[in-house]
PDB file of C-alpha atoms (C1' of nucleotides) in Angstrom:
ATOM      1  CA  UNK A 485      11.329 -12.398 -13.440  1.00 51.00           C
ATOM      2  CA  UNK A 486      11.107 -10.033 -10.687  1.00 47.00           C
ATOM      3  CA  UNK A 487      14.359 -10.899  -9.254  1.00 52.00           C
ATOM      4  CA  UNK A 488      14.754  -8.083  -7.642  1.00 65.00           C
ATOM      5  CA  UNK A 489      11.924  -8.629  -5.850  1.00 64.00           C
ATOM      6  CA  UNK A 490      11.433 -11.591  -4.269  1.00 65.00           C
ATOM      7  CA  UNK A 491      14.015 -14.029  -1.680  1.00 54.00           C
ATOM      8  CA  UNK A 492      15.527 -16.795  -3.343  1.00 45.00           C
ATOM      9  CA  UNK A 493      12.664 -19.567  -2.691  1.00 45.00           C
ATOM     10  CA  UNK A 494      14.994 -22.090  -4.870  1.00 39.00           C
ATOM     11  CA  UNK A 495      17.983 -21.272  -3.728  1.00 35.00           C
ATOM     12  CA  UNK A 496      17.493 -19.971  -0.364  1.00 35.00           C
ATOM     13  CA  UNK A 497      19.390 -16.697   0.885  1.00 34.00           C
ATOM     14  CA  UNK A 498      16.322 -15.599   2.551  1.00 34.00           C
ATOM     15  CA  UNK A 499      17.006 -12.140   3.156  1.00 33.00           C
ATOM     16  CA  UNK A 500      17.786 -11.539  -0.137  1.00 35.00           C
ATOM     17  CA  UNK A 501      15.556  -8.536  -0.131  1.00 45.00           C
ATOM     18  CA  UNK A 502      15.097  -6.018   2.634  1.00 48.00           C
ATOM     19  CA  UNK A 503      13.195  -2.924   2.725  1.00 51.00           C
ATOM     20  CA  UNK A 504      16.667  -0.724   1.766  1.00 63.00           C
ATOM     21  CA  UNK A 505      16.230  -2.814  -2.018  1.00 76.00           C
ATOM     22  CA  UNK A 506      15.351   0.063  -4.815  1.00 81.00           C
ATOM     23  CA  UNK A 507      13.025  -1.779  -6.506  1.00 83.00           C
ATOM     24  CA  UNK A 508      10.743  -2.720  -3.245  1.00 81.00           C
ATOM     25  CA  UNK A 509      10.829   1.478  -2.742  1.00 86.00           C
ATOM     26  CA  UNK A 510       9.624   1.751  -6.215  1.00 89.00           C
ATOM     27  CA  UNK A 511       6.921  -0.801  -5.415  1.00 86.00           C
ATOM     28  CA  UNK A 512       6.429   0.916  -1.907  1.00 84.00           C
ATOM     29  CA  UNK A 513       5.478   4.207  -3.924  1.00 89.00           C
ATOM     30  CA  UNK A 514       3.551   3.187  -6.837  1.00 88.00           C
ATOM     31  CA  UNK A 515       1.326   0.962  -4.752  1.00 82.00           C
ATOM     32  CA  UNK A 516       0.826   3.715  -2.002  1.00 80.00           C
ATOM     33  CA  UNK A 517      -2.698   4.295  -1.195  1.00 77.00           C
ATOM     34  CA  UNK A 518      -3.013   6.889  -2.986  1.00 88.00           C
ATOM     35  CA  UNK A 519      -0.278   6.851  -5.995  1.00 91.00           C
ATOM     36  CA  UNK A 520      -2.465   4.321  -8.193  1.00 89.00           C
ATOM     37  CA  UNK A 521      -5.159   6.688  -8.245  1.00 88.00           C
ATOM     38  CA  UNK A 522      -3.198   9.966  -9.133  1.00 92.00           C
ATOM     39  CA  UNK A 523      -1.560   7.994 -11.898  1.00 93.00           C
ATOM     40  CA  UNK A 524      -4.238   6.454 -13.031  1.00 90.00           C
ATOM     41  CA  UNK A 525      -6.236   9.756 -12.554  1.00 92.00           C
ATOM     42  CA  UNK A 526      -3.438  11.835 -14.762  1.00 94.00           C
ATOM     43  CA  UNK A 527      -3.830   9.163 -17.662  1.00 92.00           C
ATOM     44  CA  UNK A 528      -6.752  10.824 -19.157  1.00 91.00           C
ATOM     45  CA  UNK A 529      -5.303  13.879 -19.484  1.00 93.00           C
ATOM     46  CA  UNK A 530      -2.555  16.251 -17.349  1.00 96.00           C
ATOM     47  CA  UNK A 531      -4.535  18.144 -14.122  1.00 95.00           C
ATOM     48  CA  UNK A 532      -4.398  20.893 -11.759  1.00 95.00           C
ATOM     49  CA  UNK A 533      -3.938  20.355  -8.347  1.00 95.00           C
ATOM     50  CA  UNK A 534      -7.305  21.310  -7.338  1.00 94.00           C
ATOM     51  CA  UNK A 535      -8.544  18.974 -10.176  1.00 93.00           C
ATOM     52  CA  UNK A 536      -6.189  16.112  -9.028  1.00 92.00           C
ATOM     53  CA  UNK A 537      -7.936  16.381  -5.557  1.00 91.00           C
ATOM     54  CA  UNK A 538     -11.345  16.402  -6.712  1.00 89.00           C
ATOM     55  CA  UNK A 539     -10.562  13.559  -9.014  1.00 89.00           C
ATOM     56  CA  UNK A 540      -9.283  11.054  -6.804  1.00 86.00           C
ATOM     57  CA  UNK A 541     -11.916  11.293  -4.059  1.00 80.00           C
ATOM     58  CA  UNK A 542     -11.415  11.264  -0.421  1.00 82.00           C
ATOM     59  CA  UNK A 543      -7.743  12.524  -0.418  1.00 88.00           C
ATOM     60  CA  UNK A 544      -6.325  15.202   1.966  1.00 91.00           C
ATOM     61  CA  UNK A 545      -3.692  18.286   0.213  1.00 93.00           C
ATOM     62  CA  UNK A 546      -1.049  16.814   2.730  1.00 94.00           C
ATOM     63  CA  UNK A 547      -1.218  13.475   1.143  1.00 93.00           C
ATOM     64  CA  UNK A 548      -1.797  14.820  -2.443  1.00 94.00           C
ATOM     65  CA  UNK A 549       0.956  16.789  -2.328  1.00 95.00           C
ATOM     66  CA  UNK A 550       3.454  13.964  -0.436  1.00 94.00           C
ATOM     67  CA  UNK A 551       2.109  11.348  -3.232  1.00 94.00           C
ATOM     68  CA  UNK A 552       2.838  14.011  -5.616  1.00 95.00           C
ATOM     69  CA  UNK A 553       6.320  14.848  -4.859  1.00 94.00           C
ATOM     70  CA  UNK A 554       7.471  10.873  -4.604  1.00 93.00           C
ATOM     71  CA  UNK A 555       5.541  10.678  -7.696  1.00 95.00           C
ATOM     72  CA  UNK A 556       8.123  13.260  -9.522  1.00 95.00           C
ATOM     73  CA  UNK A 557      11.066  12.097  -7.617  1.00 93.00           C
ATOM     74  CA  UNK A 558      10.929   8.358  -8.934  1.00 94.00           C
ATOM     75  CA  UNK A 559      10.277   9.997 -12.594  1.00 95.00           C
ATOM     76  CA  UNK A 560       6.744   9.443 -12.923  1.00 96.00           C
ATOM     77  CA  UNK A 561       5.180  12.623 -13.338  1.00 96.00           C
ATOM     78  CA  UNK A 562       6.137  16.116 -14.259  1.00 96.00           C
ATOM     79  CA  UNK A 563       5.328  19.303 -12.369  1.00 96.00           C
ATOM     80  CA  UNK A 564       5.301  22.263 -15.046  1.00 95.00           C
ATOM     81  CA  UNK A 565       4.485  25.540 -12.709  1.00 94.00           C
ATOM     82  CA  UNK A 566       2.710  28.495 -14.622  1.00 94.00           C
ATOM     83  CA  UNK A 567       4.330  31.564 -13.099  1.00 90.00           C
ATOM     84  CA  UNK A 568       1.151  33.684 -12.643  1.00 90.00           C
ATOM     85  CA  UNK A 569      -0.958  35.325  -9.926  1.00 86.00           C
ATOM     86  CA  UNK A 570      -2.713  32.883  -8.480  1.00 88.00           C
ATOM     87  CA  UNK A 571       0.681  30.204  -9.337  1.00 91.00           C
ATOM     88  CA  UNK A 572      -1.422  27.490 -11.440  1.00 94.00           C
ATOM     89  CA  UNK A 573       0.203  23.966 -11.159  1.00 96.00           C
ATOM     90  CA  UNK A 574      -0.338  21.398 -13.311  1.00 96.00           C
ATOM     91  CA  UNK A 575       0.541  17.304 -13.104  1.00 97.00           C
ATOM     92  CA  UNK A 576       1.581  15.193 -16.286  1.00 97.00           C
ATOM     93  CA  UNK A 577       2.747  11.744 -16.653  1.00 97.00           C
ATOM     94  CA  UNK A 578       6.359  11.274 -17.984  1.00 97.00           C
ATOM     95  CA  UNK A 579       6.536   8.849 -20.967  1.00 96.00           C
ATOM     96  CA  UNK A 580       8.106   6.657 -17.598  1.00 96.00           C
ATOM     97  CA  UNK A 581       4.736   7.461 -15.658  1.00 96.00           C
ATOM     98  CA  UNK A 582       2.954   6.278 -19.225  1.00 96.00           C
ATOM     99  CA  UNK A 583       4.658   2.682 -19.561  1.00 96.00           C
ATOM    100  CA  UNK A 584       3.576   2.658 -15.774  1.00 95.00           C
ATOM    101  CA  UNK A 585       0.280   3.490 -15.942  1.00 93.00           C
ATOM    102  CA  UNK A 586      -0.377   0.928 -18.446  1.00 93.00           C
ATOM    103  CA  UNK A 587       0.248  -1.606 -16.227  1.00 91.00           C
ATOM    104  CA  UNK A 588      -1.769  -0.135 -13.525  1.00 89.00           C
ATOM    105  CA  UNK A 589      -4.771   0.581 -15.614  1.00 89.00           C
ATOM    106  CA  UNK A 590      -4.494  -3.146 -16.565  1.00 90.00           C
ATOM    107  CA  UNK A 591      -4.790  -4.579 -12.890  1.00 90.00           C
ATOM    108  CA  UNK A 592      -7.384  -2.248 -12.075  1.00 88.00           C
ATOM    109  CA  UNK A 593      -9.574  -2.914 -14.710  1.00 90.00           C
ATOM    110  CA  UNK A 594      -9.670  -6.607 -13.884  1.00 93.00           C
ATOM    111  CA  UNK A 595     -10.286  -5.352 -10.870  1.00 91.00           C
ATOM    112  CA  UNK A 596     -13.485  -3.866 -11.933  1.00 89.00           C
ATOM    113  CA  UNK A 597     -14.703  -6.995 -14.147  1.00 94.00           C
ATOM    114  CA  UNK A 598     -13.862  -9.374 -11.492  1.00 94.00           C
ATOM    115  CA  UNK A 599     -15.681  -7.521  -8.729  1.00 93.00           C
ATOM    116  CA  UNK A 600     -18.230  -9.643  -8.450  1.00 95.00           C
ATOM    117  CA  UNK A 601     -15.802 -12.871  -8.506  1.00 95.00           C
ATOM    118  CA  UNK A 602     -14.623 -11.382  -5.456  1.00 95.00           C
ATOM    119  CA  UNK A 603     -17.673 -10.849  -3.824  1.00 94.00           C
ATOM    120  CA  UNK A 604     -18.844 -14.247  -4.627  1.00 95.00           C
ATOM    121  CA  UNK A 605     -15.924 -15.814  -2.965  1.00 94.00           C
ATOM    122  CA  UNK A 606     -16.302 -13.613   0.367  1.00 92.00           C
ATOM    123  CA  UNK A 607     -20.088 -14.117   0.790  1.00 92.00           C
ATOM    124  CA  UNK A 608     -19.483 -17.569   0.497  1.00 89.00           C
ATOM    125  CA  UNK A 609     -16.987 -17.551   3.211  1.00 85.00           C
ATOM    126  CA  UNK A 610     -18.801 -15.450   5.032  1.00 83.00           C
ATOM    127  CA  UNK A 611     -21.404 -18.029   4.498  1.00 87.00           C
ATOM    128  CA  UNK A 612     -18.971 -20.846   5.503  1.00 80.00           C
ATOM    129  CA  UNK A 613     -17.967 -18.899   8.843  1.00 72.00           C
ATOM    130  CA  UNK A 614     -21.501 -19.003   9.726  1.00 76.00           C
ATOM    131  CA  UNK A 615     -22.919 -22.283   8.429  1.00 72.00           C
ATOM    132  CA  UNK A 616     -20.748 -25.301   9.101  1.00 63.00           C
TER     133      UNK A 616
ATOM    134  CA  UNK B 364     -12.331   2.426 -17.510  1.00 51.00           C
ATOM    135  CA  UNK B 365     -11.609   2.060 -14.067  1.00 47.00           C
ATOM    136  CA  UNK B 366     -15.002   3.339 -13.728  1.00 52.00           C
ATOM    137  CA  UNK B 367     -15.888   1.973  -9.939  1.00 65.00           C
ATOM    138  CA  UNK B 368     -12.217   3.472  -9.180  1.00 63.00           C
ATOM    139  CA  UNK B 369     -11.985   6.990 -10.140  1.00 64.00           C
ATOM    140  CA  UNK B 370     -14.003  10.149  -9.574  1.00 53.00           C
ATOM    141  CA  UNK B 371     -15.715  12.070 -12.340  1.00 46.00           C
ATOM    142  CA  UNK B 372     -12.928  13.868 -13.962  1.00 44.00           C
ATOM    143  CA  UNK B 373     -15.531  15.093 -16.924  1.00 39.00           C
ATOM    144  CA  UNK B 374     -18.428  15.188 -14.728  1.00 35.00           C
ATOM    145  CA  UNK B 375     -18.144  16.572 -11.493  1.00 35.00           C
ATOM    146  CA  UNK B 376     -19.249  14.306  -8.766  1.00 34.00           C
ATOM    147  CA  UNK B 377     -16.438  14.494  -6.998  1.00 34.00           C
ATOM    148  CA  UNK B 378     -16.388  11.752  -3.949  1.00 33.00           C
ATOM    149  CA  UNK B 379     -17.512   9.164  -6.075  1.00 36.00           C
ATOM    150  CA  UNK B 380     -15.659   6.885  -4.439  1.00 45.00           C
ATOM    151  CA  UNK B 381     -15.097   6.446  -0.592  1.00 47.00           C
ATOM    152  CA  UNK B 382     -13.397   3.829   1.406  1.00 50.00           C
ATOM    153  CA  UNK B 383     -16.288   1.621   1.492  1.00 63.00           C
ATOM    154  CA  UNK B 384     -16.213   1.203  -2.605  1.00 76.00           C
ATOM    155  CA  UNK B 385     -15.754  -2.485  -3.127  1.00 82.00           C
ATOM    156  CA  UNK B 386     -13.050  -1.983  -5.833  1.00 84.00           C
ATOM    157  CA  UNK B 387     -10.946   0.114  -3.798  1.00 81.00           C
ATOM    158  CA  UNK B 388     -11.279  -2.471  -0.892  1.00 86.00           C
ATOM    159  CA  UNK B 389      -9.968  -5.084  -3.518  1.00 90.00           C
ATOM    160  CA  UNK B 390      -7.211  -2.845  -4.323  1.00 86.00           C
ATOM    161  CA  UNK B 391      -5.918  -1.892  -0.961  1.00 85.00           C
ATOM    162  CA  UNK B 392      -6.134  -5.865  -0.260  1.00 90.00           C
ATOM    163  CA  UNK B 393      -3.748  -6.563  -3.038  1.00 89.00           C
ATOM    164  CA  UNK B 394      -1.331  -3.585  -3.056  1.00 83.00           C
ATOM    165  CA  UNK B 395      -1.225  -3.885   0.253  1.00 81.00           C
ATOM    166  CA  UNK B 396       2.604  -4.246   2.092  1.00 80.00           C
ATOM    167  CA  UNK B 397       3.156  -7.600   1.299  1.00 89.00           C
ATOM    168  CA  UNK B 398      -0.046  -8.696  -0.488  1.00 92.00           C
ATOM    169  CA  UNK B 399       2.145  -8.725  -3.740  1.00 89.00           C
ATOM    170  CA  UNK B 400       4.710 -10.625  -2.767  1.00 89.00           C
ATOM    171  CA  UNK B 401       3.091 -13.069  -1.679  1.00 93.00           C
ATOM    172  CA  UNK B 402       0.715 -13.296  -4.567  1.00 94.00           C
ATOM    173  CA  UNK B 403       4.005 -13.273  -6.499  1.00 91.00           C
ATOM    174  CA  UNK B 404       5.635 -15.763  -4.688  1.00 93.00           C
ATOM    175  CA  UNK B 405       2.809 -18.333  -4.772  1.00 95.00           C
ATOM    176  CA  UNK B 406       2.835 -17.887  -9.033  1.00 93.00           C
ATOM    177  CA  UNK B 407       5.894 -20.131  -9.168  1.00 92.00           C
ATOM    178  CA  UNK B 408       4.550 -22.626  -6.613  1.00 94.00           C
ATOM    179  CA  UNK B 409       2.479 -23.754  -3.573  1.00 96.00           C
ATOM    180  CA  UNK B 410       4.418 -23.113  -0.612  1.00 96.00           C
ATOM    181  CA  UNK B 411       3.833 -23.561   2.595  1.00 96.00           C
ATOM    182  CA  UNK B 412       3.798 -21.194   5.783  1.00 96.00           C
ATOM    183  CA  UNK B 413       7.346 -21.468   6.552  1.00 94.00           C
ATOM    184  CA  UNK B 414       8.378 -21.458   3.036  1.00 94.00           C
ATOM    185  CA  UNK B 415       6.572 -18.458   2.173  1.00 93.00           C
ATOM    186  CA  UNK B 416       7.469 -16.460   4.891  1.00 92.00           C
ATOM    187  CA  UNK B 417      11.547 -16.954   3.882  1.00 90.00           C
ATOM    188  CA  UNK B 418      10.297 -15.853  -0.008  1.00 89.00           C
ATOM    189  CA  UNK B 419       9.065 -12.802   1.179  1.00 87.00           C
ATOM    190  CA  UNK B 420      11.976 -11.429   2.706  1.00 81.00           C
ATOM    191  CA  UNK B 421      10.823  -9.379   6.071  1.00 83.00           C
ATOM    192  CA  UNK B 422       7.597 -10.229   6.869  1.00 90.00           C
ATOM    193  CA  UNK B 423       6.804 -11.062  10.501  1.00 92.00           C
ATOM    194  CA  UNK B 424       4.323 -14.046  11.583  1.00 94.00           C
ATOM    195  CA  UNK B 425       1.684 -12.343  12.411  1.00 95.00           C
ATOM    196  CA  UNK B 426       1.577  -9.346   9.472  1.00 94.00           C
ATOM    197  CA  UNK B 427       1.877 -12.860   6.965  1.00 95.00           C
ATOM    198  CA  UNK B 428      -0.996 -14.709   8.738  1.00 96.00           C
ATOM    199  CA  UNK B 429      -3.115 -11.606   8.445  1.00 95.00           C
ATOM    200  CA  UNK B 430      -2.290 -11.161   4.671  1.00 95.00           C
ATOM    201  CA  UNK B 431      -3.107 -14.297   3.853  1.00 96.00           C
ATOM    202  CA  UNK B 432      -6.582 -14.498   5.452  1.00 95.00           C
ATOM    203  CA  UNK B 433      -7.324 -11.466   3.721  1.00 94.00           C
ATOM    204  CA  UNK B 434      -6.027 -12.939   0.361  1.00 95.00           C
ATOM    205  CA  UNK B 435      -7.921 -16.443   0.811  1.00 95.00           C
ATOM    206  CA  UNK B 436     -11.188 -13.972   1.625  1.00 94.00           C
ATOM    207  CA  UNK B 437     -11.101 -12.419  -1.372  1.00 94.00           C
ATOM    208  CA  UNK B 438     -10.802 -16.022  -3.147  1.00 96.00           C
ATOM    209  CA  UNK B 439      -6.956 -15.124  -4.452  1.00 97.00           C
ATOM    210  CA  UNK B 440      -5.580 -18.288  -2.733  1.00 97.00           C
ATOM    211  CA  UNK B 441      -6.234 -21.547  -1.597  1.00 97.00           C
ATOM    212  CA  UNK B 442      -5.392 -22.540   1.948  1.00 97.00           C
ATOM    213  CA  UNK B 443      -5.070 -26.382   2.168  1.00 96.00           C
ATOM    214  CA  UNK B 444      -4.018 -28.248   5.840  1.00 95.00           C
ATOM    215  CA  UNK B 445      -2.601 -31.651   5.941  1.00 94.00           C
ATOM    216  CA  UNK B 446      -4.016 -33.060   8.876  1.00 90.00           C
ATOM    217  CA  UNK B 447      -0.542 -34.573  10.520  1.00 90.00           C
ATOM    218  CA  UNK B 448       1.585 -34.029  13.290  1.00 86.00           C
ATOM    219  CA  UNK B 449       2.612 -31.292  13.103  1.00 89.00           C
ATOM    220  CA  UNK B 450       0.019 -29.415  10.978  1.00 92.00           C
ATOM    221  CA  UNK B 451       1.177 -28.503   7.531  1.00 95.00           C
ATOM    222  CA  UNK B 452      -0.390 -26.130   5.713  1.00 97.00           C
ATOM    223  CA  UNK B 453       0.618 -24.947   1.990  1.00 97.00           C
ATOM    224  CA  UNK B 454      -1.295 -21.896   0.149  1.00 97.00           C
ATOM    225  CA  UNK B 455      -1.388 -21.898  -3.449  1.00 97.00           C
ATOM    226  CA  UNK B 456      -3.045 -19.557  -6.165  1.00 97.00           C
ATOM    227  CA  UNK B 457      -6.310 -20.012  -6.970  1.00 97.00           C
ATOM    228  CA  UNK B 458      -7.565 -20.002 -10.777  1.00 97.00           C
ATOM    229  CA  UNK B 459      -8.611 -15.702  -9.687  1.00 96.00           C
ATOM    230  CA  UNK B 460      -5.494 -15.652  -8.091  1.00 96.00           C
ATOM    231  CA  UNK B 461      -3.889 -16.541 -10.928  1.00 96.00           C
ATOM    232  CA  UNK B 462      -5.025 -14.054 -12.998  1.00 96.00           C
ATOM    233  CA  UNK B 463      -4.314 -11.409 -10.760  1.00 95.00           C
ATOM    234  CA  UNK B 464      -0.776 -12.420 -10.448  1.00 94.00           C
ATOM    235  CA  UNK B 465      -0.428 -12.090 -14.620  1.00 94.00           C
ATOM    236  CA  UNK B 466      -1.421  -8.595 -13.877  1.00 92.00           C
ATOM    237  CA  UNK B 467       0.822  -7.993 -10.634  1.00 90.00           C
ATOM    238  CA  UNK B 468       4.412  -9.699 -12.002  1.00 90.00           C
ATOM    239  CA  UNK B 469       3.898  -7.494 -15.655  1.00 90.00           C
ATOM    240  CA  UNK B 470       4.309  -4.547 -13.265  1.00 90.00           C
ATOM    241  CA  UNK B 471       6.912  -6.285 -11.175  1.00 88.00           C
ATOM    242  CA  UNK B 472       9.008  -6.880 -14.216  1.00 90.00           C
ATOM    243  CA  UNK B 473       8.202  -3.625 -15.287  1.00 93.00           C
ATOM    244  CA  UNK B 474       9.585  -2.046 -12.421  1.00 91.00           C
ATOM    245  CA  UNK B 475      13.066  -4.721 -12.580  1.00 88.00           C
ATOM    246  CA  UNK B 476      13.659  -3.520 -16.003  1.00 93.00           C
ATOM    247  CA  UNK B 477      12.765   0.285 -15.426  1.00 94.00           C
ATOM    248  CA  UNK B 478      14.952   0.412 -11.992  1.00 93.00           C
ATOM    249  CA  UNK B 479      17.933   2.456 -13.814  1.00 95.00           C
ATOM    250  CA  UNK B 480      15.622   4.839 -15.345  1.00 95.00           C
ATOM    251  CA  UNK B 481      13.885   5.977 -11.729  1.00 95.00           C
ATOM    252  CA  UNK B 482      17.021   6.053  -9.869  1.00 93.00           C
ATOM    253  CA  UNK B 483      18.359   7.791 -12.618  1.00 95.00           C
ATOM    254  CA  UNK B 484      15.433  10.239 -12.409  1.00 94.00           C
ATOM    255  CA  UNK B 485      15.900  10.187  -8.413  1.00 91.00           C
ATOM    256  CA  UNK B 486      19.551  11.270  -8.621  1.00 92.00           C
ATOM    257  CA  UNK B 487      18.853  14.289 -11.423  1.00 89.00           C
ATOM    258  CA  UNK B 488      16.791  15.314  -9.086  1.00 84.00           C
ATOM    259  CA  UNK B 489      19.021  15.334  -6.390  1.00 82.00           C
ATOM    260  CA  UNK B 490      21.678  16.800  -8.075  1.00 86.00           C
ATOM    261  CA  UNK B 491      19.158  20.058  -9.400  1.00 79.00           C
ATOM    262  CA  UNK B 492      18.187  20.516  -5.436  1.00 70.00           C
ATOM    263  CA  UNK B 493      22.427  20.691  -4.780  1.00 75.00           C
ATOM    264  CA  UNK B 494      23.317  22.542  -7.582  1.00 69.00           C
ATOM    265  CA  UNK B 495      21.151  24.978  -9.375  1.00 61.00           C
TER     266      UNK B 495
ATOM    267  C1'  DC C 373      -4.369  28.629  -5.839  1.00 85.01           C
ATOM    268  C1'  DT C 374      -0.880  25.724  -4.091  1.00 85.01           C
ATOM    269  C1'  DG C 375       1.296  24.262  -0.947  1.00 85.01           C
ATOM    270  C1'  DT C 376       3.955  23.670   3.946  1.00 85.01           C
ATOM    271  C1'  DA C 377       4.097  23.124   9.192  1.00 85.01           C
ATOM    272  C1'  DT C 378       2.266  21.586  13.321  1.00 85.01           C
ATOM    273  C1'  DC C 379      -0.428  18.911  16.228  1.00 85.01           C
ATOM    274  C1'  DC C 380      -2.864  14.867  17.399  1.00 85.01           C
ATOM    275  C1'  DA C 381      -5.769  10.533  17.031  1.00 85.01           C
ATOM    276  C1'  DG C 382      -5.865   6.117  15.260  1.00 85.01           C
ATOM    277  C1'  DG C 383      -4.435   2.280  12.813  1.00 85.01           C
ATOM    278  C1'  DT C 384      -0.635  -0.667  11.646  1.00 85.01           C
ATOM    279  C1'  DT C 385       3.439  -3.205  12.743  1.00 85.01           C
ATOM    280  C1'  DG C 386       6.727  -5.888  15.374  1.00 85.01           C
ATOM    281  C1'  DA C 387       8.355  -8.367  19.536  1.00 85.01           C
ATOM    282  C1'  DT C 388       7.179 -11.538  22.662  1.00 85.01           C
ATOM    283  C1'  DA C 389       4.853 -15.200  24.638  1.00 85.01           C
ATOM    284  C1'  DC C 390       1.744 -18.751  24.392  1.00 85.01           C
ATOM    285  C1'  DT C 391      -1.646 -22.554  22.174  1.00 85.01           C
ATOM    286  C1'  DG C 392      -2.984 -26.638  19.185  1.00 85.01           C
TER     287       DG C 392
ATOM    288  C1'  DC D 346       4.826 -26.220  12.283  1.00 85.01           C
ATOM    289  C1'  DA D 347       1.314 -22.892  12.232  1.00 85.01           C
ATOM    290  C1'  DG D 348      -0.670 -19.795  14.083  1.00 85.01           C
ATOM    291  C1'  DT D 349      -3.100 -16.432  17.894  1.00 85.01           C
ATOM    292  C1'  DA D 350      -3.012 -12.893  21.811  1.00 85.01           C
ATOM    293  C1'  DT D 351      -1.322  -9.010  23.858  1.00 85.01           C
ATOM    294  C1'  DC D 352       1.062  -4.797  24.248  1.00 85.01           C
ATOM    295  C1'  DA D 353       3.889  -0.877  23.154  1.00 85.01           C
ATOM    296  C1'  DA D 354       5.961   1.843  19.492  1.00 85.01           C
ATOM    297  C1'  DC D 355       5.764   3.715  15.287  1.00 85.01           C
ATOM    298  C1'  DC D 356       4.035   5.791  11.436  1.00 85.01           C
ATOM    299  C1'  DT D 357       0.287   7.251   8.699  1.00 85.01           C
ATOM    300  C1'  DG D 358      -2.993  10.280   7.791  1.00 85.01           C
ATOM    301  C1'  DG D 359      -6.436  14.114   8.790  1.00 85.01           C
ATOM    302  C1'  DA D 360      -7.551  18.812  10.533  1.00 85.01           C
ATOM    303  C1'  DT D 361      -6.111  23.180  11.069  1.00 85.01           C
ATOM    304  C1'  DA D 362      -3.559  27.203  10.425  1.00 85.01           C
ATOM    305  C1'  DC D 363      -0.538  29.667   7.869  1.00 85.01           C
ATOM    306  C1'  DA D 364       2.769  31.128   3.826  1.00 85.01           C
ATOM    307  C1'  DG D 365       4.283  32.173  -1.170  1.00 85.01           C
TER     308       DG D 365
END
DNA sequence: CTGTATCCAGGTTGATACTG
DNA sequence: CAGTATCAACCTGGATACAG
């Protein structure tokens, strides 16, 4: 598993993997800051630019539209573009961005019901830090 | 789903979610650079400083020592020292961290099997930009 | 509306050197 | 071995202005 991924720890190359290996680009894009939340975000249901933005909160058109375009490069999502006055431009997963987004949607919602594990373990560091 | 993640598509909030949401802080820790590899790395075994830094293929001292503290903060691994001459120090999963790793190598294996499809994607692309 | 281009501040990273 | 400190370079990302 994931042998594309990670140095040989058994064997030992080492340098097996640099940041020229295709598979650590893929990883560099889908876990970009802001790529999890446009998939994630185009799951539900395909969206508008304007909608994308106001869905994933706090994200600037420059970086929308730069997530965006690595997003349809590596196959993930589809840009359909209506050809009408204003041009209305709408974002869909791929059945590739799909099989993705499963996975995603997966991590993050442990994410959500382990919250508070989390936050347990860094208060009691915190706690740690300050105590003994 | 995804609920402390996302803005409200449906309803209409908008910035639901800044930087300072926990979840998203959780997710930036682990999709961070190198957070999953390492995460990864540690599935198969403990490993210790030296050890993990030749798994993970690039990392420098300093960018590894920071992604660990972060990890151990959020409770994902366990930092144990040996108290000899010299120091030894081996990191391993914690039962949290192990859970998030189930999550982290589906994706990783996802992507390993799914490589020929993106590049494949990458290249039509390509190839539309040259020709028509 | 949907982007692209430019500029600029700030954070992140890496190299190096040094400590326990 | 296992880090930490410091510094400079780079890149990311945001604001703004502008174009199709």
């Amino acid at each position: 598993m994931s042998t594309q991924l990670l140095g040989a720890v058994e064997g030992g190359r080492g340098d097996v993997f640099d940041s020229a290996c295709p598979a650590r680009t893929v990883l560099d894009h889908v876990m970009g800051k802001w790529a999890v939340l446009v998939l994630v975000a185009l799951r539900a249901r395909p969206l508008r630019f304007s909608a994308l933005r106001r869905a994933v909160g706090g994200v600037s058109e420059k970086m929308l539209a730069q997530t965006l375009r690595t997003l349809e490069a590596d196959g993930f999502v589809h840009r359909e573009v209506a050809p009408t006055t204003p041009p209305q431009v709408t974002y869909s997963l791929t059945g590739l961005g799909h099989e993705l987004t499963g996975h995603l949607t997966g991590l993050l919602d442990w994410i959500d019901t382990r919250l508070p594990d989390v936050q347990a373990a860094r208060a009691e560091r915190a706690a740690v830090r300050a105590g003994t």
